[in-house]
mmCIF file of C-alpha atoms in Angstrom:
data_model
loop_
_atom_site.group_PDB
_atom_site.id
_atom_site.type_symbol
_atom_site.label_atom_id
_atom_site.label_comp_id
_atom_site.label_asym_id
_atom_site.label_seq_id
_atom_site.Cartn_x
_atom_site.Cartn_y
_atom_site.Cartn_z
ATOM 1 C CA MET A 196 118.437 25.396 -202.797
ATOM 2 C CA PRO A 197 122.040 26.893 -201.321
ATOM 3 C CA GLU A 198 123.705 24.825 -199.383
ATOM 4 C CA LEU A 199 124.310 26.330 -196.308
ATOM 5 C CA GLU A 200 127.825 24.445 -193.462
ATOM 6 C CA THR A 201 127.499 24.753 -190.028
ATOM 7 C CA ASP A 202 130.555 24.181 -187.971
ATOM 8 C CA SER A 203 128.739 25.282 -184.269
ATOM 9 C CA ASP A 204 126.132 22.537 -182.769
ATOM 10 C CA GLY A 205 123.640 25.000 -183.697
ATOM 11 C CA VAL A 206 120.338 23.903 -185.282
ATOM 12 C CA PRO A 207 119.408 25.767 -188.599
ATOM 13 C CA ILE A 208 115.741 26.849 -189.582
ATOM 14 C CA ASP A 209 114.343 26.936 -192.890
ATOM 15 C CA MET A 210 112.087 29.544 -193.426
ATOM 16 C CA ILE A 211 109.471 28.599 -196.779
ATOM 17 C CA SER A 212 107.653 31.088 -197.601
ATOM 18 C CA SER A 213 104.476 31.245 -198.794
ATOM 19 C CA GLU A 214 105.453 31.826 -202.654
ATOM 20 C CA ARG A 215 107.920 29.028 -202.593
ATOM 21 C CA MET A 216 104.891 27.039 -202.099
ATOM 22 C CA GLU A 217 102.043 28.294 -203.741
ATOM 23 C CA GLY A 218 103.329 25.737 -206.818
ATOM 24 C CA MET A 219 104.296 23.006 -205.836
ATOM 25 C CA ALA A 220 101.245 19.589 -205.731
ATOM 26 C CA SER A 221 101.218 18.704 -202.053
ATOM 27 C CA ILE A 222 103.564 15.313 -202.475
ATOM 28 C CA GLU A 223 106.542 17.690 -203.407
ATOM 29 C CA LYS A 224 105.902 19.793 -200.483
ATOM 30 C CA VAL A 225 105.802 16.866 -198.408
ATOM 31 C CA ASN A 226 109.541 15.568 -199.728
ATOM 32 C CA LEU A 227 110.331 18.662 -198.682
ATOM 33 C CA ILE A 228 109.435 19.460 -195.299
ATOM 34 C CA LEU A 229 110.737 15.475 -194.500
ATOM 35 C CA ASP A 230 114.399 15.943 -196.340
ATOM 36 C CA SER A 231 114.845 19.149 -194.690
ATOM 37 C CA VAL A 232 113.883 17.843 -191.721
ATOM 38 C CA ARG A 233 116.008 14.132 -191.738
ATOM 39 C CA GLU A 234 118.789 16.967 -191.829
ATOM 40 C CA GLY A 235 118.528 17.721 -189.074
ATOM 41 C CA LYS A 236 116.973 21.171 -189.938
ATOM 42 C CA ILE A 237 113.892 22.832 -187.998
ATOM 43 C CA VAL A 238 110.998 23.749 -190.883
ATOM 44 C CA ILE A 239 108.900 27.212 -191.224
ATOM 45 C CA LEU A 240 106.689 27.340 -193.166
ATOM 46 C CA GLU A 241 104.611 30.692 -193.508
ATOM 47 C CA SER A 242 101.413 29.677 -195.298
ATOM 48 C CA GLY A 243 101.170 26.196 -193.524
ATOM 49 C CA LEU A 244 99.869 22.973 -194.935
ATOM 50 C CA SER A 245 95.998 21.910 -195.879
ATOM 51 C CA PRO A 246 94.499 19.292 -193.605
ATOM 52 C CA ASP A 247 95.277 16.571 -196.235
ATOM 53 C CA GLU A 248 98.884 17.725 -196.958
ATOM 54 C CA GLU A 249 99.410 17.718 -193.321
ATOM 55 C CA SER A 250 98.037 14.019 -193.087
ATOM 56 C CA LYS A 251 100.009 12.992 -195.957
ATOM 57 C CA LEU A 252 103.077 14.729 -194.426
ATOM 58 C CA ILE A 253 102.331 12.534 -191.095
ATOM 59 C CA GLU A 254 101.665 9.237 -193.056
ATOM 60 C CA VAL A 255 104.658 8.914 -195.220
ATOM 61 C CA THR A 256 106.252 10.727 -191.707
ATOM 62 C CA MET A 257 105.375 7.168 -190.225
ATOM 63 C CA SER A 258 106.087 4.820 -192.735
ATOM 64 C CA GLU A 259 110.138 6.887 -192.492
ATOM 65 C CA ILE A 260 110.382 5.817 -189.093
ATOM 66 C CA SER A 261 113.259 3.704 -187.342
ATOM 67 C CA PRO A 262 114.512 2.705 -184.595
ATOM 68 C CA ASP A 263 118.084 3.274 -185.547
ATOM 69 C CA GLY A 264 117.173 6.025 -187.460
ATOM 70 C CA PHE A 265 114.599 8.593 -189.080
ATOM 71 C CA SER A 266 112.493 9.126 -185.363
ATOM 72 C CA GLY A 267 109.693 11.582 -186.611
ATOM 73 C CA ILE A 268 108.467 15.332 -186.712
ATOM 74 C CA GLU A 269 106.562 16.997 -184.356
ATOM 75 C CA ILE A 270 104.796 19.929 -185.774
ATOM 76 C CA GLU A 271 102.098 22.678 -184.704
ATOM 77 C CA SER A 272 100.287 24.865 -186.844
ATOM 78 C CA TYR A 273 98.396 27.937 -185.178
ATOM 79 C CA PRO A 274 94.966 26.770 -185.890
ATOM 80 C CA LYS A 275 93.198 28.843 -189.241
ATOM 81 C CA GLN A 276 91.116 32.090 -187.821
ATOM 82 C CA GLU A 277 88.433 31.615 -190.272
ATOM 83 C CA ALA A 278 85.945 33.996 -188.193
ATOM 84 C CA SER A 279 88.942 37.022 -188.048
ATOM 85 C CA GLN A 280 88.718 37.350 -192.422
ATOM 86 C CA GLY A 281 87.132 40.189 -193.112
ATOM 87 C CA ILE A 282 84.588 40.269 -195.882
ATOM 88 C CA LEU A 283 86.811 42.143 -198.264
ATOM 89 C CA GLY A 284 88.962 38.780 -196.877
ATOM 90 C CA LYS A 285 86.243 36.810 -198.065
ATOM 91 C CA ILE A 286 84.947 38.809 -201.434
ATOM 92 C CA LEU A 287 88.731 38.808 -202.401
ATOM 93 C CA GLY A 288 89.070 34.844 -201.841
ATOM 94 C CA ASN A 289 92.411 35.996 -199.027
ATOM 95 C CA LYS A 290 93.229 32.658 -197.121
ATOM 96 C CA PRO A 291 93.518 33.462 -193.810
ATOM 97 C CA SER A 292 97.422 32.705 -193.001
ATOM 98 C CA LYS A 293 98.861 29.856 -190.758
ATOM 99 C CA LEU A 294 102.102 29.469 -189.528
ATOM 100 C CA THR A 295 103.570 25.849 -189.142
ATOM 101 C CA VAL A 296 106.774 25.172 -187.223
ATOM 102 C CA ILE A 297 108.104 21.809 -188.214
ATOM 103 C CA GLY A 298 111.610 19.411 -186.610
ATOM 104 C CA PRO A 299 113.032 16.356 -185.927
ATOM 105 C CA ALA A 300 111.287 14.910 -182.619
ATOM 106 C CA ASN A 301 114.451 13.863 -181.965
ATOM 107 C CA GLN A 302 115.697 17.552 -181.387
ATOM 108 C CA ILE A 303 112.535 19.287 -180.501
ATOM 109 C CA GLN A 304 112.569 18.652 -176.766
ATOM 110 C CA THR A 305 109.116 21.096 -175.936
ATOM 111 C CA LEU A 306 106.238 22.793 -178.632
ATOM 112 C CA HIS A 307 104.817 24.540 -176.742
ATOM 113 C CA LYS A 308 101.110 26.060 -178.418
ATOM 114 C CA ASP A 309 98.839 28.575 -177.269
ATOM 115 C CA SER A 310 96.339 31.145 -179.754
ATOM 116 C CA ASP A 311 98.936 33.234 -180.895
ATOM 117 C CA LEU A 312 102.468 31.294 -180.030
ATOM 118 C CA ILE A 313 104.508 29.118 -180.534
ATOM 119 C CA THR A 314 107.575 27.880 -178.595
ATOM 120 C CA ALA A 315 109.732 25.049 -178.940
ATOM 121 C CA LEU A 316 112.715 24.103 -176.987
ATOM 122 C CA VAL A 317 115.754 23.123 -179.662
ATOM 123 C CA SER A 318 118.525 20.751 -178.647
ATOM 124 C CA GLY A 319 122.085 20.096 -180.950
ATOM 125 C CA GLY A 320 121.216 16.844 -181.879
#
């Protein structure tokens, strides 16, 4: 991934497409996310993670938290809307989309989730 140099106090955001995540193993997804979050980035996943992948992400994160270093993550996802998936989508096996926002716990001050809105207040570091 090309590096983006920033001279401002802004918070970089990685928006990762479902196509990029599709061919990756679960541990590759977890490492990609944690590498970005450790660099102070907010990660937005177009297709979210499976429940098993979210559990693995939390498990790996918990093992890496240290008082003077990595502070952990905040994670919120839209719930899967399986009930809204139409008959054609079920026949074709389409998965419902699930947007997920992940960021450094020490930079996300508020992360609020409604049924169709995720709001994050992010500090510069």
